[in-house]
Tab-separated table of C-alpha atoms in Angstrom:
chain	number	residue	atom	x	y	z
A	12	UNK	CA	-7.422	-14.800	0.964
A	13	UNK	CA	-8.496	-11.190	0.652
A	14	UNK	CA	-8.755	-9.662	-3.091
A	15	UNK	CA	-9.264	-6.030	-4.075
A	16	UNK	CA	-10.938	-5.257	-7.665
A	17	UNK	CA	-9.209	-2.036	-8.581
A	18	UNK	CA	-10.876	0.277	-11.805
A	19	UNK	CA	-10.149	1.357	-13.991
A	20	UNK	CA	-7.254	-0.285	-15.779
A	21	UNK	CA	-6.704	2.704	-17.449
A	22	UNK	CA	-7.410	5.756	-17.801
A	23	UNK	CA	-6.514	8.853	-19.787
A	24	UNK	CA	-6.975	12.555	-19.430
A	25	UNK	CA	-6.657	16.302	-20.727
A	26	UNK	CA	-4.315	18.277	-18.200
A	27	UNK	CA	-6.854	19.815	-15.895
A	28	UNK	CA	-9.443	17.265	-15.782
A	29	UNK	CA	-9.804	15.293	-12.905
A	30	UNK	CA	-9.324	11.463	-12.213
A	31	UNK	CA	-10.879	8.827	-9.553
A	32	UNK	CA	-9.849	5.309	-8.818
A	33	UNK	CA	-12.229	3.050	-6.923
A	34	UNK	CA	-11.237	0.149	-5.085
A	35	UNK	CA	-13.450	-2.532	-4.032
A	36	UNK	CA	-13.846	-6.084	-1.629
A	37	UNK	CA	-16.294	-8.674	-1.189
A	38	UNK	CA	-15.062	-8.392	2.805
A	39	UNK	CA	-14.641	-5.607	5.284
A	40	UNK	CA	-11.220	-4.413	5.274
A	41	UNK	CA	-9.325	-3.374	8.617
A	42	UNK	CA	-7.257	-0.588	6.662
A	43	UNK	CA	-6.650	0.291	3.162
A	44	UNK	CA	-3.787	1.757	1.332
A	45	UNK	CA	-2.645	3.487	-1.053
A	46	UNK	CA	0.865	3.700	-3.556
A	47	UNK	CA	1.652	5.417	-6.384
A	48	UNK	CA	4.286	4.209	-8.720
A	49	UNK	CA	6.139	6.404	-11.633
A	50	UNK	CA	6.914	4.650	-14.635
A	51	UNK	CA	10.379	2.678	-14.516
A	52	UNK	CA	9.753	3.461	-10.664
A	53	UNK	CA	8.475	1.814	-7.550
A	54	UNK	CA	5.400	2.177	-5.101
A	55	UNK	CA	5.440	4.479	-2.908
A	56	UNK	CA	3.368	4.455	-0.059
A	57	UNK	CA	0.807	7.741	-0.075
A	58	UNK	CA	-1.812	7.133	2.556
A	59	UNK	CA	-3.304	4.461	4.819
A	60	UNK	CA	-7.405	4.836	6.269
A	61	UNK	CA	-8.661	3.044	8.776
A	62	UNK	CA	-11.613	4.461	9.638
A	63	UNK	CA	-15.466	4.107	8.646
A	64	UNK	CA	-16.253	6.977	6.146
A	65	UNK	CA	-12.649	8.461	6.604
A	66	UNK	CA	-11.533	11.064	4.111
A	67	UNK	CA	-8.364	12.537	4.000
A	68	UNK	CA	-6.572	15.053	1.926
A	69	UNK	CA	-3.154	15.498	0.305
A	70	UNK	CA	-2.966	18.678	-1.787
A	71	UNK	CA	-5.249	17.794	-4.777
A	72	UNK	CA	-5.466	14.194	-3.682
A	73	UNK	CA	-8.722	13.209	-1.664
A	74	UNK	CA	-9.098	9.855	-0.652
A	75	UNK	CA	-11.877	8.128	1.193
A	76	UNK	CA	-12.509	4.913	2.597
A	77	UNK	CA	-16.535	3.420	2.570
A	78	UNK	CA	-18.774	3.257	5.334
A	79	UNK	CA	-19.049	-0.238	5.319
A	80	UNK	CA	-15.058	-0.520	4.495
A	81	UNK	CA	-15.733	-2.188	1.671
A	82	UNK	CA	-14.465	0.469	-0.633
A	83	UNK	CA	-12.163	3.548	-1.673
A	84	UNK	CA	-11.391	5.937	-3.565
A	85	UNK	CA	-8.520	8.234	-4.781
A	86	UNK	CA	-9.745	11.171	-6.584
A	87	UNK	CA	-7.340	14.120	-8.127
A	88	UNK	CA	-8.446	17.305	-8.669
A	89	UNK	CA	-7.506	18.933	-11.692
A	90	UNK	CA	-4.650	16.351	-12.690
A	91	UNK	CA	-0.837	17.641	-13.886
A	92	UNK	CA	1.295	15.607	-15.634
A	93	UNK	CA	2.824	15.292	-12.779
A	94	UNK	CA	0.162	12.868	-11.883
A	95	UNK	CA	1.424	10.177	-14.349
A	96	UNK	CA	1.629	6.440	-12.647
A	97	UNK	CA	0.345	3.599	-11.588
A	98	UNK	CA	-2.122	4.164	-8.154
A	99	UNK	CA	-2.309	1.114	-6.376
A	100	UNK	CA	-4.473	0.029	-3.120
A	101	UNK	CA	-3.594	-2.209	-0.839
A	102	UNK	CA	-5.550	-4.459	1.780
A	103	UNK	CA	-4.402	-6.763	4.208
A	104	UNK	CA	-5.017	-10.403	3.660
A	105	UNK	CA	-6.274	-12.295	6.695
A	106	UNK	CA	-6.243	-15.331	4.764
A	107	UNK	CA	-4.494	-17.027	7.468
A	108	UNK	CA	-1.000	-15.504	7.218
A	109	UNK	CA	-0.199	-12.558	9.679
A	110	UNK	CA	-1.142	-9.504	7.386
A	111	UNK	CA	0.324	-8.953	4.575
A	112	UNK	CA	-0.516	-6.512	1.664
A	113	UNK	CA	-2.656	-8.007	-1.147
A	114	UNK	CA	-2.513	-5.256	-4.103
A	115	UNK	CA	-5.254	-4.049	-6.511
A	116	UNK	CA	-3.564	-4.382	-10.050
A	117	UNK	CA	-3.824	-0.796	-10.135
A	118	UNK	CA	-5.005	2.028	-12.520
A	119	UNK	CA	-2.598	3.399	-14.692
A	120	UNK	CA	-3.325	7.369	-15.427
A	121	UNK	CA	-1.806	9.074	-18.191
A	122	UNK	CA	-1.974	12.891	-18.591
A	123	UNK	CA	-2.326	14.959	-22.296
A	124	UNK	CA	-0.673	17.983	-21.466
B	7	UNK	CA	16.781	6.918	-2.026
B	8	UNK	CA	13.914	5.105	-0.155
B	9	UNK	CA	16.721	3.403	2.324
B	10	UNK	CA	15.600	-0.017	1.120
B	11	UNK	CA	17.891	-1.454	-1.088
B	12	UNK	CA	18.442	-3.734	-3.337
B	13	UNK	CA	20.723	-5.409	-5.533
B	14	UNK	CA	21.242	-5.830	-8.842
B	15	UNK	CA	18.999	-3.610	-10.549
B	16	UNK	CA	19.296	-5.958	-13.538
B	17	UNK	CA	20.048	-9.057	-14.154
B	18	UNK	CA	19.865	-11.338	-18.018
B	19	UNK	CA	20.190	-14.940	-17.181
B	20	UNK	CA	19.553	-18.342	-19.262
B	21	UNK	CA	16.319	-20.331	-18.795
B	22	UNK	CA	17.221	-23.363	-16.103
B	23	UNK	CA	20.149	-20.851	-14.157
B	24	UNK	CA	20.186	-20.369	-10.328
B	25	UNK	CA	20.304	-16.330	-8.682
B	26	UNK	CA	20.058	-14.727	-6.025
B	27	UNK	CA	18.350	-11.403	-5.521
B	28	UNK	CA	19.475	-9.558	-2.511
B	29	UNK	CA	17.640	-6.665	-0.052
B	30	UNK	CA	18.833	-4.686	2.301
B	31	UNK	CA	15.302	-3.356	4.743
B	32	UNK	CA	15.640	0.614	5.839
B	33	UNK	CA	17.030	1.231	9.443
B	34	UNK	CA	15.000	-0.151	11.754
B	35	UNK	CA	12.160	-2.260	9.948
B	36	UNK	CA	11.790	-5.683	10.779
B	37	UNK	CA	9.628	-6.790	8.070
B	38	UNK	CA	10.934	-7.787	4.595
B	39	UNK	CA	8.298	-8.591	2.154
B	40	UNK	CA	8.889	-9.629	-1.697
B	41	UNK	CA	6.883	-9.038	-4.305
B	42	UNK	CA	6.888	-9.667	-8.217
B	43	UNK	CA	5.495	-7.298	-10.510
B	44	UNK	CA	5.025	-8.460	-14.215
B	45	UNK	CA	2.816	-7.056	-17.107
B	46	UNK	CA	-0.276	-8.474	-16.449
B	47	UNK	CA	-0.181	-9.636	-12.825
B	48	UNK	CA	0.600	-6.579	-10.918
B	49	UNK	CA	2.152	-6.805	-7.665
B	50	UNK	CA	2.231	-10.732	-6.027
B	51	UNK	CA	2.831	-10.994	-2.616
B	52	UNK	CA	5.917	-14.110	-2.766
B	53	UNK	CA	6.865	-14.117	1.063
B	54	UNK	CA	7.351	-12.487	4.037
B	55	UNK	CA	9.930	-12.214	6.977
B	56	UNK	CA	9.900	-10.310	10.211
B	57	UNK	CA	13.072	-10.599	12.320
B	58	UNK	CA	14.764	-13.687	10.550
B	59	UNK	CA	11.561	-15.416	10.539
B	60	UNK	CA	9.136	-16.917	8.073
B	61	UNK	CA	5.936	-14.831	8.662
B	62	UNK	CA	3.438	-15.647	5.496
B	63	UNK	CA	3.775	-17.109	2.166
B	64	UNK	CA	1.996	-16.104	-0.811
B	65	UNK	CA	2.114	-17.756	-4.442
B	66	UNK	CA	5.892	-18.638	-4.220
B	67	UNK	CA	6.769	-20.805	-6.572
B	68	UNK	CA	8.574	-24.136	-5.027
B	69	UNK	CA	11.868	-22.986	-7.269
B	70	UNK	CA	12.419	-20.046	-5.706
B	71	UNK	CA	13.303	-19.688	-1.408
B	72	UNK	CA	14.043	-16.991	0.625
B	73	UNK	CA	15.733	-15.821	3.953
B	74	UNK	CA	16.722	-13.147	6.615
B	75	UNK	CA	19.371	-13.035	7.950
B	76	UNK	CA	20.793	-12.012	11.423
B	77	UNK	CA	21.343	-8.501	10.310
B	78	UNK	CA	18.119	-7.871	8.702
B	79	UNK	CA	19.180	-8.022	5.167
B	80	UNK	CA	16.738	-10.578	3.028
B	81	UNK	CA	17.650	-12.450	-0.233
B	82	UNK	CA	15.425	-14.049	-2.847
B	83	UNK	CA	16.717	-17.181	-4.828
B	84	UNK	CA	14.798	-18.302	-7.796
B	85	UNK	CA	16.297	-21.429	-9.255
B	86	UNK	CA	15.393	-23.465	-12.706
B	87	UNK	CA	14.536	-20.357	-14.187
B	88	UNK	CA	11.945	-20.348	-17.522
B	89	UNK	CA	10.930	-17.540	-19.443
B	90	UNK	CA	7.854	-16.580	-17.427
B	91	UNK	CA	10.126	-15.727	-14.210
B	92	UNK	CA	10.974	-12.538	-16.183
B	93	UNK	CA	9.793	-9.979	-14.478
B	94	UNK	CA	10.400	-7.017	-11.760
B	95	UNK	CA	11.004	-7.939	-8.068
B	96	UNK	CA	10.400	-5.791	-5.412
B	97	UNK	CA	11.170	-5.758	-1.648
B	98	UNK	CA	9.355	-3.921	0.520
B	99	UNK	CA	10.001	-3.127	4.351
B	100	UNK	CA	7.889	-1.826	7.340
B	101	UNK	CA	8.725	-1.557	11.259
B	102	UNK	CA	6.196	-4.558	12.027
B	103	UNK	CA	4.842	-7.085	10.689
B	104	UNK	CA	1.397	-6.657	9.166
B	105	UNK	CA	0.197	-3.662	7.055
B	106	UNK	CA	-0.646	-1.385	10.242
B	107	UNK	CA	2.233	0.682	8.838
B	108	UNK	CA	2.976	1.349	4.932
B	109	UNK	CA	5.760	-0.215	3.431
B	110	UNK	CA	8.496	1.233	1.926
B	111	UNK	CA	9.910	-0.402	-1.664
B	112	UNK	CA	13.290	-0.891	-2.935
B	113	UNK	CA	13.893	0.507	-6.355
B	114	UNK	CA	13.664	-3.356	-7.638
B	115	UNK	CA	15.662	-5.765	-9.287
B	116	UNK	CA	14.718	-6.344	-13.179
B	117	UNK	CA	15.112	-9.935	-14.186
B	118	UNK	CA	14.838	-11.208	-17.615
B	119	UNK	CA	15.402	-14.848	-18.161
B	120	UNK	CA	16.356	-15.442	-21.585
Protein backbone atom coordinates (compact mmCIF):
# COMPACT_ATOMS: atom_id res chain seq x y z
CA UNK A 1 0.00 0.00 0.00
CA UNK A 2 0.95 3.64 -0.31
CA UNK A 3 3.28 5.20 2.62
CA UNK A 4 4.16 8.85 3.19
CA UNK A 5 7.57 9.69 5.17
CA UNK A 6 6.59 12.86 6.96
CA UNK A 7 9.75 15.24 8.67
CA UNK A 8 10.38 16.30 10.89
CA UNK A 9 9.09 14.58 14.00
CA UNK A 10 9.52 17.55 15.72
CA UNK A 11 10.21 20.63 15.65
CA UNK A 12 10.53 23.70 17.83
CA UNK A 13 10.60 27.42 17.33
CA UNK A 14 10.98 31.16 18.63
CA UNK A 15 7.56 33.05 17.94
CA UNK A 16 8.26 34.65 14.62
CA UNK A 17 10.38 32.19 13.00
CA UNK A 18 9.07 30.22 10.41
CA UNK A 19 8.39 26.37 10.06
CA UNK A 20 8.21 23.77 6.95
CA UNK A 21 7.04 20.22 6.89
CA UNK A 22 7.96 18.03 3.94
CA UNK A 23 6.17 15.09 2.97
CA UNK A 24 7.45 12.48 0.79
CA UNK A 25 6.49 8.93 -1.45
CA UNK A 26 8.31 6.41 -3.26
CA UNK A 27 5.00 6.64 -5.81
CA UNK A 28 3.15 9.40 -7.55
CA UNK A 29 0.32 10.48 -5.56
CA UNK A 30 -3.18 11.45 -7.18
CA UNK A 31 -3.82 14.17 -4.35
CA UNK A 32 -2.33 15.05 -1.13
CA UNK A 33 -3.65 16.43 2.03
CA UNK A 34 -3.26 18.13 4.67
CA UNK A 35 -4.70 18.25 8.74
CA UNK A 36 -3.76 19.95 11.53
CA UNK A 37 -4.53 18.67 14.94
CA UNK A 38 -4.43 20.82 18.42
CA UNK A 39 -3.28 19.05 21.29
CA UNK A 40 -6.13 16.97 23.16
CA UNK A 41 -7.85 17.76 19.66
CA UNK A 42 -8.56 16.14 16.36
CA UNK A 43 -7.47 16.59 12.59
CA UNK A 44 -8.83 18.88 10.85
CA UNK A 45 -8.78 18.91 7.33
CA UNK A 46 -6.77 22.27 5.92
CA UNK A 47 -6.13 21.74 2.25
CA UNK A 48 -6.13 19.10 -0.50
CA UNK A 49 -3.63 19.60 -4.04
CA UNK A 50 -4.00 17.84 -6.84
CA UNK A 51 -2.12 19.35 -9.22
CA UNK A 52 1.61 19.12 -10.63
CA UNK A 53 3.61 22.02 -9.00
CA UNK A 54 0.36 23.39 -7.28
CA UNK A 55 0.81 25.97 -4.56
CA UNK A 56 -1.76 27.34 -2.62
CA UNK A 57 -2.10 29.81 0.14
CA UNK A 58 -3.97 30.15 3.44
CA UNK A 59 -3.01 33.33 5.31
CA UNK A 60 0.60 32.53 6.42
CA UNK A 61 0.25 28.94 5.35
CA UNK A 62 1.78 28.05 1.81
CA UNK A 63 1.60 24.70 0.72
CA UNK A 64 2.85 23.06 -2.42
CA UNK A 65 2.65 19.86 -3.97
CA UNK A 66 6.00 18.49 -6.29
CA UNK A 67 6.24 18.39 -9.84
CA UNK A 68 6.57 14.90 -10.04
CA UNK A 69 3.80 14.50 -7.07
CA UNK A 70 6.02 12.87 -5.18
CA UNK A 71 6.24 15.49 -2.53
CA UNK A 72 4.87 18.50 -0.31
CA UNK A 73 5.26 20.87 1.72
CA UNK A 74 3.55 23.08 4.40
CA UNK A 75 5.50 26.07 5.21
CA UNK A 76 4.34 28.94 7.90
CA UNK A 77 5.47 32.16 7.76
CA UNK A 78 6.40 33.77 10.79
CA UNK A 79 4.71 31.11 13.21
CA UNK A 80 2.25 32.28 16.41
CA UNK A 81 1.57 30.19 19.03
CA UNK A 82 -1.31 29.81 17.58
CA UNK A 83 0.41 27.47 15.27
CA UNK A 84 0.88 24.75 17.98
CA UNK A 85 -0.16 21.00 16.65
CA UNK A 86 0.36 18.20 15.00
CA UNK A 87 0.38 18.83 10.78
CA UNK A 88 -0.40 15.78 9.18
CA UNK A 89 -0.48 14.75 5.25
CA UNK A 90 -2.45 12.47 3.86
CA UNK A 91 -2.29 10.27 0.56
CA UNK A 92 -4.57 7.92 -0.79
CA UNK A 93 -3.64 4.31 -0.75
CA UNK A 94 -4.31 2.44 -3.99
CA UNK A 95 -3.14 -0.58 -2.43
CA UNK A 96 -6.08 -2.35 -3.66
CA UNK A 97 -8.83 -0.94 -1.42
CA UNK A 98 -10.98 1.97 -2.93
CA UNK A 99 -8.98 5.06 -1.56
CA UNK A 100 -8.58 5.58 1.59
CA UNK A 101 -6.28 8.06 3.53
CA UNK A 102 -2.87 6.65 4.57
CA UNK A 103 -1.36 9.41 7.11
CA UNK A 104 2.23 10.71 7.52
CA UNK A 105 2.89 10.34 11.38
CA UNK A 106 3.05 13.93 11.35
CA UNK A 107 5.31 16.80 12.66
CA UNK A 108 4.56 18.11 15.84
CA UNK A 109 5.46 22.10 16.08
CA UNK A 110 5.76 23.77 19.24
CA UNK A 111 6.02 27.59 19.53
CA UNK A 112 8.38 29.69 22.38
CA UNK A 113 6.47 32.65 22.70
CA UNK B 1 -18.67 20.95 16.70
CA UNK B 2 -17.35 19.22 13.49
CA UNK B 3 -21.03 17.42 13.06
CA UNK B 4 -19.32 14.04 13.35
CA UNK B 5 -19.88 12.54 16.45
CA UNK B 6 -18.97 10.26 18.57
CA UNK B 7 -19.52 8.52 21.66
CA UNK B 8 -18.03 8.10 24.65
CA UNK B 9 -15.27 10.40 24.79
CA UNK B 10 -13.73 8.05 27.37
CA UNK B 11 -13.90 4.93 28.26
CA UNK B 12 -11.46 2.68 31.28
CA UNK B 13 -12.10 -0.94 30.73
CA UNK B 14 -10.29 -4.31 32.01
CA UNK B 15 -7.86 -6.19 29.74
CA UNK B 16 -10.06 -9.27 28.02
CA UNK B 17 -13.64 -6.86 28.15
CA UNK B 18 -15.89 -6.39 25.05
CA UNK B 19 -17.05 -2.37 23.83
CA UNK B 20 -18.43 -0.77 21.54
CA UNK B 21 -17.42 2.61 20.19
CA UNK B 22 -20.12 4.40 18.41
CA UNK B 23 -20.12 7.34 15.38
CA UNK B 24 -22.51 9.27 14.17
CA UNK B 25 -21.07 10.70 10.16
CA UNK B 26 -22.09 14.65 9.52
CA UNK B 27 -25.32 15.21 7.38
CA UNK B 28 -24.95 13.88 4.31
CA UNK B 29 -21.53 11.87 4.12
CA UNK B 30 -21.61 8.46 3.17
CA UNK B 31 -18.25 7.43 4.13
CA UNK B 32 -17.29 6.41 7.71
CA UNK B 33 -13.71 5.70 8.17
CA UNK B 34 -11.94 4.66 11.64
CA UNK B 35 -8.82 5.33 12.63
CA UNK B 36 -6.55 4.72 15.82
CA UNK B 37 -4.16 7.14 16.93
CA UNK B 38 -1.61 6.01 19.67
CA UNK B 39 1.82 7.50 20.78
CA UNK B 40 4.01 6.17 18.44
CA UNK B 41 1.88 4.99 15.52
CA UNK B 42 0.06 8.02 14.45
CA UNK B 43 -3.08 7.73 12.68
CA UNK B 44 -3.98 3.79 11.33
CA UNK B 45 -6.42 3.49 8.89
CA UNK B 46 -8.77 0.28 10.74
CA UNK B 47 -11.75 0.23 8.16
CA UNK B 48 -13.90 1.83 6.03
CA UNK B 49 -17.71 2.01 5.11
CA UNK B 50 -19.61 3.90 2.48
CA UNK B 51 -23.40 3.50 2.58
CA UNK B 52 -23.68 0.36 4.96
CA UNK B 53 -21.01 -1.26 3.10
CA UNK B 54 -17.56 -2.67 3.69
CA UNK B 55 -15.35 -0.49 1.40
CA UNK B 56 -11.46 -1.21 2.54
CA UNK B 57 -9.77 -2.67 5.43
CA UNK B 58 -6.63 -1.59 6.86
CA UNK B 59 -4.59 -3.23 9.87
CA UNK B 60 -7.78 -4.24 11.85
CA UNK B 61 -7.08 -6.42 14.24
CA UNK B 62 -9.35 -9.81 13.97
CA UNK B 63 -10.78 -8.76 17.72
CA UNK B 64 -12.22 -5.84 16.80
CA UNK B 65 -15.43 -5.53 13.80
CA UNK B 66 -17.28 -2.87 12.61
CA UNK B 67 -20.61 -1.77 10.88
CA UNK B 68 -23.03 0.86 9.31
CA UNK B 69 -25.96 0.88 9.74
CA UNK B 70 -29.15 1.84 7.74
CA UNK B 71 -29.06 5.34 9.02
CA UNK B 72 -25.52 6.08 8.48
CA UNK B 73 -24.35 5.91 11.98
CA UNK B 74 -21.05 3.44 12.29
CA UNK B 75 -19.86 1.56 15.45
CA UNK B 76 -16.49 0.04 16.28
CA UNK B 77 -16.32 -3.12 18.60
CA UNK B 78 -13.01 -4.17 19.90
CA UNK B 79 -13.30 -7.33 21.91
CA UNK B 80 -10.52 -9.32 24.19
CA UNK B 81 -9.05 -6.18 24.95
CA UNK B 82 -5.02 -6.08 26.18
CA UNK B 83 -3.16 -3.23 27.21
CA UNK B 84 -1.84 -2.18 23.80
CA UNK B 85 -5.57 -1.42 22.50
CA UNK B 86 -5.22 1.75 24.64
CA UNK B 87 -5.31 4.34 22.61
CA UNK B 88 -7.45 7.27 20.78
CA UNK B 89 -10.05 6.31 18.09
CA UNK B 90 -11.14 8.47 15.61
CA UNK B 91 -13.94 8.46 12.97
CA UNK B 92 -13.76 10.34 10.18
CA UNK B 93 -16.52 11.10 7.44
CA UNK B 94 -16.55 12.45 3.79
CA UNK B 95 -19.50 12.68 1.08
CA UNK B 96 -17.79 9.75 -1.05
CA UNK B 97 -15.84 7.28 -0.77
CA UNK B 98 -12.16 7.82 -1.51
CA UNK B 99 -10.05 10.86 -0.43
CA UNK B 100 -11.26 13.15 -3.48
CA UNK B 101 -12.87 15.13 -0.65
CA UNK B 102 -11.24 15.79 2.98
CA UNK B 103 -12.61 14.15 5.79
CA UNK B 104 -14.02 15.51 8.62
CA UNK B 105 -13.06 13.85 12.34
CA UNK B 106 -15.07 13.26 15.32
CA UNK B 107 -13.63 14.65 18.48
CA UNK B 108 -12.60 10.81 19.34
CA UNK B 109 -13.21 8.34 21.81
CA UNK B 110 -10.18 7.81 24.43
CA UNK B 111 -9.82 4.21 25.43
CA UNK B 112 -7.59 2.97 28.06
CA UNK B 113 -7.63 -0.69 28.78
CA UNK B 114 -6.42 -1.30 32.12
Amino acid sequence: GQQVMQIPQYQHVQEGEDFTTYCNSSTTLSNIQWYKQRPGGHPVFLIQLVKSGEVKKQKRLTFQFGEAKKNSSLHITATQTTDVGTYFCAALNYGGSQGNLIFGKGTKLSVKP
Amino acid sequence: DSGVTQTPKHLITATGQRVTLRCSPRSGDLSVYWYQQSLDQGLQFLIQYYNGEERAKGNILERFSAQQFPDLHSELNLSSLELGDSALYFCASSVSSGGVYGYTFGSGTRLTVV
